[in-house]
Coordinates of C-alpha atoms in Angstrom, one line a residue:
M25 CA 107.1 99.6 97.4
R26 CA 108.1 99.3 101.0
R27 CA 107.3 102.8 102.2
V28 CA 106.2 106.2 101.0
I29 CA 106.1 109.5 102.8
V30 CA 102.6 110.8 103.4
P31 CA 102.4 114.6 103.3
A32 CA 101.2 115.9 106.6
A33 CA 98.1 117.7 105.3
A34 CA 97.2 115.1 102.6
V35 CA 95.1 112.7 104.6
L36 CA 94.1 111.8 108.1
V37 CA 94.8 108.1 108.5
S38 CA 93.6 105.7 111.1
L39 CA 96.1 103.1 112.3
V40 CA 93.6 100.4 111.5
S41 CA 92.9 101.1 107.8
A42 CA 95.0 101.7 104.8
P43 CA 94.6 105.2 103.2
P44 CA 92.6 105.1 100.0
A45 CA 94.9 107.6 98.4
L46 CA 97.8 105.2 98.8
A47 CA 96.0 102.2 97.3
E48 CA 98.5 102.2 94.4
P49 CA 101.7 103.6 95.8
P50 CA 104.8 103.9 93.6
Q51 CA 107.0 100.9 93.4
K52 CA 110.6 100.5 94.4
V53 CA 113.0 99.3 91.7
P54 CA 116.0 97.2 92.6
V55 CA 118.2 98.3 89.6
A56 CA 118.8 101.8 88.3
E57 CA 121.4 103.1 85.9
G58 CA 122.3 106.7 85.1
Y59 CA 124.4 109.7 85.7
G60 CA 125.3 112.3 88.3
G61 CA 125.2 110.0 91.4
A62 CA 123.4 107.0 92.6
V63 CA 122.1 105.3 95.8
A64 CA 120.9 101.9 96.9
T65 CA 119.2 101.2 100.2
V66 CA 116.6 98.8 101.5
D67 CA 114.0 101.6 101.7
L68 CA 112.4 104.0 99.2
D69 CA 112.2 106.9 101.6
A70 CA 115.9 106.6 102.5
S71 CA 116.9 106.4 98.8
R72 CA 114.8 109.4 98.0
A73 CA 116.4 111.4 100.8
A74 CA 119.9 110.6 99.4
I75 CA 119.0 111.4 95.8
A76 CA 117.4 114.7 97.0
V77 CA 120.6 115.7 98.7
L78 CA 122.7 114.8 95.7
R79 CA 120.4 116.8 93.4
K80 CA 120.7 119.9 95.6
G81 CA 124.5 119.7 95.3
G82 CA 125.4 117.6 98.3
N83 CA 128.1 114.9 98.1
A84 CA 128.1 111.2 98.8
M85 CA 128.8 111.6 102.5
D86 CA 126.0 114.2 102.9
A87 CA 123.6 111.8 101.2
A88 CA 124.7 108.8 103.2
V89 CA 124.1 110.5 106.5
A90 CA 120.7 111.7 105.4
A91 CA 119.7 108.3 104.2
G92 CA 121.1 106.7 107.4
A93 CA 119.0 109.0 109.5
V94 CA 115.8 108.2 107.5
L95 CA 116.6 104.4 108.0
G96 CA 116.5 105.1 111.7
V97 CA 112.8 106.0 111.2
T98 CA 111.7 103.5 108.6
E99 CA 114.0 100.6 109.6
P100 CA 114.1 101.3 113.4
Y101 CA 114.6 97.6 114.2
S102 CA 117.8 97.5 112.2
S103 CA 119.4 101.0 112.7
G104 CA 119.1 104.2 114.7
L105 CA 120.9 107.0 116.4
A106 CA 121.5 104.8 119.5
G107 CA 123.4 102.3 117.5
G108 CA 126.7 102.2 115.6
G109 CA 128.3 101.4 112.3
F110 CA 131.2 101.5 109.9
M111 CA 131.9 103.7 106.9
V112 CA 134.3 102.9 104.0
Y113 CA 134.6 106.2 102.0
Y114 CA 136.6 107.1 98.9
D115 CA 137.4 110.8 98.7
A116 CA 138.0 111.6 95.1
R117 CA 139.8 114.9 95.6
Q118 CA 142.4 113.2 97.8
R119 CA 142.3 109.9 95.9
K120 CA 142.2 108.0 99.1
V121 CA 140.1 105.5 101.0
F122 CA 139.1 106.4 104.6
T123 CA 137.3 104.3 107.1
I124 CA 135.4 105.5 110.1
D125 CA 134.7 103.3 113.1
G126 CA 131.5 104.2 114.8
R127 CA 131.2 100.9 116.7
E128 CA 129.6 101.0 120.1
T129 CA 131.8 100.5 123.2
A130 CA 131.4 98.6 126.4
P131 CA 131.0 100.7 129.6
Q132 CA 134.0 101.0 131.9
A133 CA 132.3 98.9 134.4
M134 CA 132.0 95.9 132.1
T135 CA 134.5 93.0 132.6
S136 CA 135.3 89.7 130.9
T137 CA 132.8 87.9 133.2
S138 CA 129.9 90.4 133.0
L139 CA 127.9 88.3 130.5
E140 CA 128.9 84.8 131.8
G141 CA 126.1 82.5 132.7
I142 CA 123.4 84.7 131.2
P143 CA 121.2 83.0 128.5
F144 CA 121.7 84.7 125.2
E145 CA 118.1 85.8 124.8
E146 CA 118.0 87.3 128.3
G147 CA 121.2 89.1 127.5
V148 CA 119.6 90.7 124.4
T149 CA 116.6 92.1 126.1
S150 CA 118.4 94.0 128.9
G151 CA 120.1 97.2 129.8
L152 CA 123.3 95.1 130.1
S153 CA 123.5 94.6 126.3
A154 CA 123.4 98.3 125.4
G155 CA 126.7 99.6 124.2
V156 CA 127.7 103.2 124.2
P157 CA 126.1 104.6 121.0
G158 CA 128.5 105.5 118.1
T159 CA 126.2 106.5 115.3
V160 CA 125.8 110.2 116.1
A161 CA 129.6 110.6 116.6
N162 CA 130.1 108.8 113.3
W163 CA 127.7 111.2 111.5
D164 CA 129.3 114.2 113.1
L165 CA 132.9 113.2 112.3
A166 CA 132.0 112.2 108.7
L167 CA 130.2 115.4 107.9
R168 CA 132.9 117.6 109.5
R169 CA 135.6 115.9 107.6
F170 CA 134.0 115.1 104.3
G171 CA 130.5 116.7 104.1
T172 CA 129.2 120.0 102.8
I173 CA 126.1 120.3 104.9
S174 CA 125.5 120.4 108.7
L175 CA 124.1 117.6 110.8
E176 CA 121.0 119.7 111.3
Q177 CA 120.5 119.8 107.5
A178 CA 121.2 116.1 107.1
L179 CA 118.5 115.3 109.6
K180 CA 115.7 117.2 108.0
P181 CA 114.5 114.4 105.6
A182 CA 114.3 112.0 108.6
I183 CA 112.4 114.6 110.6
D184 CA 109.9 114.9 107.8
V185 CA 109.4 111.1 107.5
A186 CA 109.0 110.7 111.3
S187 CA 106.5 113.5 111.5
N188 CA 104.4 112.7 108.4
G189 CA 104.7 108.9 108.6
F190 CA 105.4 106.0 106.3
V191 CA 103.2 103.2 105.1
V192 CA 103.6 100.0 107.1
D193 CA 104.8 97.1 104.8
Q194 CA 104.8 93.4 105.4
T195 CA 108.4 93.4 106.6
F196 CA 107.8 96.1 109.2
F197 CA 104.6 94.3 110.4
D198 CA 106.4 90.9 110.5
Q199 CA 109.4 92.3 112.5
T200 CA 107.0 94.0 114.9
A201 CA 105.0 90.8 115.4
A202 CA 108.1 88.7 115.9
N203 CA 109.1 91.1 118.7
A204 CA 105.7 91.7 120.2
A205 CA 106.1 89.4 123.2
R206 CA 109.2 91.4 124.5
F207 CA 108.0 94.8 123.3
K208 CA 104.9 94.5 125.4
D209 CA 107.0 93.9 128.5
I210 CA 108.7 97.4 128.0
S211 CA 106.1 100.1 128.6
S212 CA 107.8 102.7 126.3
T213 CA 108.2 100.2 123.5
A214 CA 104.7 98.9 123.7
K215 CA 103.3 102.5 123.6
L216 CA 105.2 103.2 120.4
Y217 CA 105.3 100.0 118.4
L218 CA 102.2 98.2 119.7
P219 CA 99.4 100.8 119.4
N220 CA 96.1 99.3 120.7
G221 CA 98.2 96.3 121.9
A222 CA 99.1 95.0 118.4
P223 CA 101.5 95.7 115.6
P224 CA 100.4 98.4 113.2
P225 CA 98.7 96.7 110.3
V226 CA 100.1 96.6 106.8
G227 CA 98.9 99.6 104.8
S228 CA 98.5 101.9 107.9
V229 CA 100.6 105.0 108.4
F230 CA 103.1 104.9 111.2
K231 CA 104.4 108.1 112.7
N232 CA 107.0 108.7 115.3
P233 CA 106.6 112.3 116.5
E234 CA 108.9 111.7 119.5
L235 CA 111.8 110.6 117.2
A236 CA 111.1 113.7 115.0
A237 CA 111.4 115.9 118.0
T238 CA 114.6 114.1 119.1
Y239 CA 116.2 114.5 115.7
R240 CA 115.1 118.2 115.7
E241 CA 116.7 118.8 119.0
L242 CA 119.8 116.9 118.1
G243 CA 120.2 119.1 115.0
R244 CA 119.9 122.2 117.0
R245 CA 122.1 121.3 120.0
G246 CA 124.6 119.0 118.2
P247 CA 126.2 115.7 119.3
S248 CA 127.1 117.0 122.8
W249 CA 123.4 116.8 123.6
L250 CA 123.8 113.0 123.5
Y251 CA 127.4 112.6 124.7
D252 CA 127.3 115.2 127.5
G253 CA 123.7 116.4 127.8
Q254 CA 120.1 115.7 128.5
L255 CA 119.6 113.0 125.9
G256 CA 122.6 111.1 127.2
K257 CA 121.3 111.3 130.7
E258 CA 118.0 109.9 129.6
I259 CA 119.7 107.1 127.7
V260 CA 121.8 106.2 130.8
A261 CA 118.7 106.3 133.0
T262 CA 116.9 103.9 130.6
V263 CA 119.8 101.5 130.5
K264 CA 120.1 101.4 134.3
R265 CA 116.4 101.3 135.0
P266 CA 114.6 99.7 132.0
P267 CA 110.9 100.7 132.0
V268 CA 109.5 97.3 132.5
T269 CA 105.7 97.0 132.1
P270 CA 104.0 96.6 135.5
G271 CA 103.1 93.0 136.0
S272 CA 105.7 91.6 133.6
T273 CA 107.6 88.6 134.7
R274 CA 110.5 89.1 132.2
N275 CA 113.9 89.4 133.8
V276 CA 115.2 92.7 132.3
R277 CA 118.6 93.2 133.7
P278 CA 119.9 96.7 134.4
G279 CA 123.0 97.9 132.5
L280 CA 126.3 99.3 133.4
M281 CA 126.5 102.5 131.3
E282 CA 127.3 105.9 132.9
L283 CA 127.3 109.4 131.5
S284 CA 131.1 109.3 131.8
D285 CA 131.1 106.5 129.2
L286 CA 129.2 108.7 126.8
R287 CA 131.6 111.6 127.4
A288 CA 134.6 109.3 126.6
Y289 CA 133.2 108.0 123.3
R290 CA 134.9 108.8 120.1
A291 CA 134.3 107.8 116.5
L292 CA 137.7 106.8 115.0
F293 CA 139.5 106.8 111.7
R294 CA 141.1 103.4 111.0
E295 CA 143.4 102.3 108.3
P296 CA 141.4 100.2 105.9
T297 CA 142.2 96.6 105.0
K298 CA 143.5 96.2 101.5
I299 CA 144.3 93.2 99.3
S300 CA 145.1 92.7 95.7
Y301 CA 142.6 90.4 93.9
K302 CA 142.6 89.6 90.2
G303 CA 144.6 92.7 89.6
M304 CA 142.2 94.9 91.5
D305 CA 142.4 96.5 95.0
V306 CA 139.7 95.5 97.6
Y307 CA 139.3 97.8 100.6
G308 CA 137.4 96.9 103.7
M309 CA 137.0 97.6 107.4
A310 CA 139.7 96.7 109.9
P311 CA 139.1 95.5 113.5
P312 CA 137.0 95.8 115.5
S313 CA 135.2 94.6 112.4
S314 CA 136.2 91.2 111.1
G315 CA 134.6 92.0 107.7
G316 CA 137.7 93.3 105.9
S317 CA 140.1 90.7 107.2
T318 CA 137.8 87.7 106.6
V319 CA 136.6 88.7 103.2
G320 CA 140.1 89.6 102.2
E321 CA 141.7 86.4 103.5
A322 CA 139.1 84.3 101.7
L323 CA 139.7 86.1 98.4
N324 CA 143.4 85.6 98.8
I325 CA 142.9 81.9 99.4
L326 CA 140.7 81.6 96.3
E327 CA 143.2 83.4 94.2
A328 CA 145.9 80.9 95.3
L329 CA 143.8 78.0 93.9
P330 CA 144.0 76.6 90.4
R331 CA 140.2 76.8 90.0
V332 CA 137.3 78.4 91.8
G333 CA 133.9 76.9 92.1
L334 CA 131.2 76.8 94.9
H335 CA 133.1 74.0 96.7
E336 CA 136.2 76.2 96.9
Y337 CA 134.1 79.2 97.9
L338 CA 132.7 77.3 100.9
E339 CA 136.1 76.0 101.9
A340 CA 137.9 79.3 101.7
S341 CA 135.2 80.8 103.8
R342 CA 135.4 78.0 106.3
L343 CA 139.2 78.5 106.7
S344 CA 139.0 82.3 107.0
F345 CA 136.3 82.0 109.7
A346 CA 138.5 79.6 111.6
D347 CA 141.3 82.3 111.6
R348 CA 138.8 85.1 112.4
G349 CA 137.7 83.3 115.6
K350 CA 141.2 82.7 116.7
Y351 CA 142.8 86.1 116.0
V352 CA 140.4 88.9 115.3
G353 CA 138.9 91.3 117.9
D354 CA 139.3 94.7 119.4
I355 CA 142.7 93.8 120.9
P356 CA 146.3 94.9 120.4
G357 CA 148.4 92.8 118.2
V358 CA 145.8 91.4 115.7
P359 CA 148.1 89.9 113.0
L360 CA 146.3 91.7 110.3
K361 CA 149.2 92.0 107.9
E362 CA 149.9 88.3 108.0
L363 CA 146.2 87.3 107.8
L364 CA 146.0 89.2 104.6
S365 CA 149.4 88.1 103.2
D366 CA 149.7 86.0 100.0
G367 CA 152.0 83.7 101.9
F368 CA 149.5 82.8 104.5
A369 CA 146.8 82.5 101.9
K370 CA 148.9 80.0 99.9
E371 CA 149.5 78.0 103.1
R372 CA 145.8 77.9 103.9
S373 CA 144.8 77.1 100.4
C374 CA 146.8 73.8 100.7
Q375 CA 144.0 72.6 103.1
I376 CA 141.5 72.7 100.3
G377 CA 141.1 69.4 98.4
A378 CA 138.5 67.5 96.5
T379 CA 136.3 67.0 99.5
A380 CA 135.1 69.2 102.4
I381 CA 137.5 69.8 105.3
A382 CA 136.5 67.8 108.5
H383 CA 134.6 70.0 110.9
P384 CA 135.8 72.1 112.5
A385 CA 138.6 73.5 110.5
L386 CA 141.5 74.5 112.7
P387 CA 143.1 78.0 112.5
G388 CA 146.4 78.5 110.8
E389 CA 149.5 80.3 112.0
P390 CA 149.9 83.7 110.5
D391 CA 153.5 84.0 111.7
G392 CA 155.3 85.1 108.6
S393 CA 157.0 81.8 108.1
Y394 CA 155.3 80.0 105.2
R395 CA 156.9 76.9 103.7
G396 CA 154.9 74.5 101.7
C397 CA 151.6 73.4 103.1
G398 CA 151.6 74.4 106.8
R399 CA 149.7 72.3 109.3
P400 CA 146.8 73.9 111.2
T401 CA 147.3 74.2 114.9
G402 CA 145.4 75.0 118.1
T403 CA 141.6 74.6 118.5
A404 CA 138.7 76.1 116.6
T405 CA 136.6 78.8 118.2
P406 CA 132.8 78.3 118.0
I407 CA 131.0 81.0 116.1
T408 CA 129.2 83.4 118.5
D409 CA 125.6 84.5 118.2
E410 CA 125.1 87.7 116.3
G411 CA 121.9 89.5 115.6
P412 CA 120.9 89.1 111.9
E413 CA 119.7 92.6 111.4
T414 CA 121.7 95.6 110.3
T415 CA 121.3 97.7 107.2
H416 CA 123.6 98.8 104.5
L417 CA 123.6 101.5 101.9
V418 CA 125.9 102.7 99.0
V419 CA 126.1 106.2 97.5
A420 CA 128.2 107.7 94.7
D421 CA 128.2 111.3 93.6
R422 CA 129.0 113.3 90.5
W423 CA 132.5 114.1 91.7
G424 CA 133.5 110.4 92.1
N425 CA 133.2 110.1 95.9
V426 CA 131.8 106.7 96.9
I427 CA 130.7 105.3 100.2
A428 CA 129.7 101.9 101.6
Y429 CA 128.0 102.3 105.0
N430 CA 126.8 99.6 107.4
L431 CA 124.7 100.8 110.4
T432 CA 123.0 98.7 113.1
I433 CA 121.4 98.3 116.5
E434 CA 122.3 94.6 116.4
S435 CA 119.4 92.1 116.8
T436 CA 116.0 92.9 115.1
G437 CA 114.6 95.5 117.5
G438 CA 117.9 96.0 119.4
N439 CA 117.5 95.4 123.1
G440 CA 113.8 96.1 122.8
I441 CA 113.9 99.2 125.0
V442 CA 112.7 102.5 123.7
V443 CA 114.0 105.6 125.5
P444 CA 110.8 107.1 127.0
G445 CA 109.7 110.2 125.2
R446 CA 112.5 110.0 122.6
G447 CA 111.1 107.4 120.1
V448 CA 114.5 105.6 119.7
L449 CA 115.4 102.0 120.4
L450 CA 118.6 101.1 122.2
N451 CA 121.1 98.7 120.8
N452 CA 122.1 95.2 122.1
E453 CA 125.5 95.4 120.6
L454 CA 127.3 94.0 123.6
T455 CA 125.8 90.6 122.9
D456 CA 128.3 90.5 120.0
F457 CA 131.0 89.8 122.7
T458 CA 131.7 86.2 123.6
F459 CA 129.8 85.4 126.8
G460 CA 132.5 83.2 128.1
P461 CA 134.1 81.6 129.9
A462 CA 136.6 81.4 127.0
P463 CA 140.2 82.0 128.0
G464 CA 142.2 83.6 125.2
D465 CA 139.2 84.5 123.1
P466 CA 140.0 87.9 121.4
N467 CA 136.3 88.9 121.7
L468 CA 135.7 88.7 125.4
P469 CA 134.2 91.9 126.9
A470 CA 136.4 94.4 128.6
P471 CA 136.1 98.1 129.7
G472 CA 135.8 100.4 126.8
K473 CA 136.2 97.6 124.3
R474 CA 134.3 97.4 121.0
P475 CA 132.7 94.1 120.2
R476 CA 133.9 92.2 117.2
S477 CA 131.6 92.9 114.2
S478 CA 131.0 91.1 110.9
M479 CA 130.0 94.3 109.0
A480 CA 131.9 94.4 105.7
P481 CA 131.3 97.6 103.7
T482 CA 133.6 97.0 100.8
L483 CA 135.1 99.1 97.9
V484 CA 136.8 97.6 94.8
F485 CA 139.2 99.6 92.7
D486 CA 140.6 98.9 89.2
D487 CA 143.7 100.8 88.0
G488 CA 143.3 103.3 90.9
R489 CA 139.6 104.1 90.3
P490 CA 136.5 102.8 92.2
V491 CA 134.5 100.3 90.2
L492 CA 132.3 98.6 92.8
A493 CA 130.8 99.2 96.3
A494 CA 128.9 96.5 98.2
G495 CA 127.7 95.4 101.7
S496 CA 124.9 93.7 103.5
P497 CA 123.1 93.1 106.8
G498 CA 122.9 89.6 108.3
G499 CA 125.2 89.1 111.3
S500 CA 128.1 86.9 110.5
T501 CA 126.5 86.0 107.2
I502 CA 127.4 89.6 106.1
I503 CA 130.9 88.3 105.4
T504 CA 129.8 85.4 103.2
T505 CA 127.2 87.5 101.4
V506 CA 129.8 90.1 100.4
L507 CA 132.3 87.4 99.5
Q508 CA 129.7 85.5 97.4
I509 CA 128.7 88.7 95.5
L510 CA 132.4 89.4 94.6
I511 CA 132.9 85.9 93.5
N512 CA 129.7 85.9 91.5
R513 CA 130.8 89.1 89.8
Y514 CA 134.5 88.5 89.2
E515 CA 134.9 84.7 89.2
F516 CA 131.6 83.5 87.7
G517 CA 131.2 86.5 85.3
M518 CA 127.7 87.5 86.5
N519 CA 126.5 91.1 86.0
L520 CA 126.0 93.0 89.3
P521 CA 122.1 92.5 89.5
D522 CA 122.5 88.8 89.0
A523 CA 125.4 88.6 91.5
L524 CA 123.1 90.0 94.1
A525 CA 120.0 88.0 93.2
A526 CA 121.8 84.6 92.9
P527 CA 120.9 82.1 95.6
R528 CA 123.3 82.1 98.6
A529 CA 125.0 79.8 101.0
T530 CA 127.1 80.6 104.0
Q531 CA 129.8 78.5 105.5
R532 CA 131.3 80.0 108.7
N533 CA 133.3 77.0 110.1
T534 CA 130.1 75.3 111.1
A535 CA 129.2 71.7 110.9
Q536 CA 126.5 72.4 108.3
T537 CA 126.5 75.0 105.5
Q538 CA 123.3 77.1 105.7
A539 CA 121.8 77.8 102.3
E540 CA 118.7 79.2 100.7
Q541 CA 116.2 76.9 99.1
A542 CA 117.1 77.9 95.6
F543 CA 120.8 77.1 96.2
L544 CA 119.9 73.7 97.7
D545 CA 117.7 72.9 94.7
R546 CA 120.4 73.8 92.3
Y547 CA 123.7 72.7 93.9
R548 CA 123.0 70.4 96.9
A549 CA 123.6 67.1 95.2
E550 CA 126.9 68.0 93.7
L551 CA 128.2 69.6 96.9
E552 CA 127.0 66.8 99.1
A553 CA 129.0 64.4 96.9
K554 CA 132.0 66.4 98.0
G555 CA 131.2 66.0 101.7
H556 CA 129.3 69.1 102.4
S557 CA 126.2 69.0 104.7
F558 CA 123.4 71.5 104.5
A559 CA 120.7 73.2 106.6
L560 CA 118.0 75.6 105.2
N561 CA 118.3 79.3 105.9
P562 CA 115.3 80.9 104.1
E563 CA 117.0 84.2 103.5
I564 CA 120.7 85.2 103.7
G565 CA 121.6 88.9 103.6
A566 CA 119.9 91.9 102.0
A567 CA 122.7 93.5 100.0
T568 CA 123.1 96.8 98.3
A569 CA 125.8 97.6 95.7
L570 CA 126.8 99.9 92.9
E571 CA 129.1 99.7 90.0
L572 CA 130.8 102.6 88.3
R573 CA 130.9 101.6 84.7
G574 CA 132.9 104.3 83.0
R575 CA 131.8 107.4 81.0
G576 CA 130.0 108.6 84.0
I577 CA 127.5 105.7 84.1
I578 CA 126.6 104.3 87.5
Q579 CA 124.5 101.2 88.1
A580 CA 122.8 101.0 91.5
V581 CA 121.6 97.6 92.7
A582 CA 119.4 96.4 95.6
E583 CA 117.8 93.1 96.4
P584 CA 114.9 92.2 94.1
S585 CA 113.0 90.3 96.9
R586 CA 115.1 89.6 100.1
R587 CA 113.8 91.5 103.1
G588 CA 111.0 93.0 101.0
G589 CA 113.3 94.2 98.2
G590 CA 115.4 97.3 98.1
S591 CA 115.4 100.7 96.3
A592 CA 118.0 101.7 93.7
M593 CA 117.9 105.3 92.3
V594 CA 120.1 107.6 90.2
V595 CA 120.2 111.3 90.0
S596 CA 119.5 111.3 86.2
T597 CA 119.0 108.9 83.4
N598 CA 120.3 111.5 81.0
R599 CA 123.9 112.6 80.7

């Protein structure tokens, strides 16, 4: 198990020793099958919160928000109320897919040159990287439109976990230790995450009473407390004057956010992306996410080929990333319809032969004129840095509603700055912009702009009914992780647990394909013979997924081992 809630009165626990009563905690399970609703997250506490909501009569949206809030406690380096995210939601009553864009925005004072010349790592740990938070607005809009409970009710499980604590696992310890050098340079962060000057040891109980109080107040006062109230003022003050530890030599730049930026923020409904693949409909997230367009284009390319193997998977991904870099961002006029057209896919598929395309693959021309095998034009755009951390969850309920939900604060630990007295880390989402100079890049920063994302929450439908939901964390590897899961399931015939557990490789129009060791052991020789070059990536993604199998049966699936393994649960194993 990764984490378990400790009842407040059960034990008094020192931060330096594991509680004897928890020597044999219950284990997470990565696969669960049953009826009445299901959930898969990276964390046991979050999955429990979602299942409890479903069992009390809440729907999938209620459960997703409750689980997301818990992840802000137990997975604080990957998500939180000061971050953002994307929801892809199927409303069974309306028989329609909706997507909600809760992506962070750049302050009005940010320009295309605001990040130029700044080393990436210095940009991360700064007020300058903090985008205007979208998560709370996302939760509020989602619950008002689709939920059956209030935000205050949805936050109660997270308040309990933050108050009572969770057991520190190896993943939490490792992530804290990896960030310890920068955490110690921010006084509020060091106070919370480096008690006694070191990461909380594995087996100790970690509490965040300040975050519990923040959630409690947010529930009472509502989202305006953040977007036009005291919490917003404190966030802005922290962004503009980061609480650097006295004596630190770290250059922690101030940010540009103002309270007026918070007042102007809105979570937005977007039209989903949609393609037809093997007779099914695949829905994803439109810009400012590149997830739906890039996964969709790659699937279209693969469907245009006479055969599909791992070589073709890598090449389709390479080509779709070339087009992503050239055309996709939070800008007017993204040629989304053409990027996802069968004509463009056929033209791009002509580039795939028996050997790997020379690096870098050039973008195509999604211009609506597709004759034969079109020649690529222009120049390739280098892939930008993206933080590897994010989290993803899936929920289905007894009424047939389904959600795939990505939420994030960007890099592991966000920008490393905890809002003093509030227990919440700020995001570094603005480092997802291209730092420049890069004339014509669709992902350059601009006032109020949302940085391009790779988050790819995805729903698959067969004959008008949802059959699969999937997504993952992992920066730009999110796209290839989701794509590979779909290919494993529908091209290679794997069941869903095997599709998630299979070794991964990620080709994002880079000189080398990154791959896990098990993938290299199994496939390297045959793919190198086709001209592919590889580099080791020890762990790619940490997916969650579920499959609706008919007759009311739902299979929820999480990772068996990546990022410590995930937690799958169902409402009932009996009909």
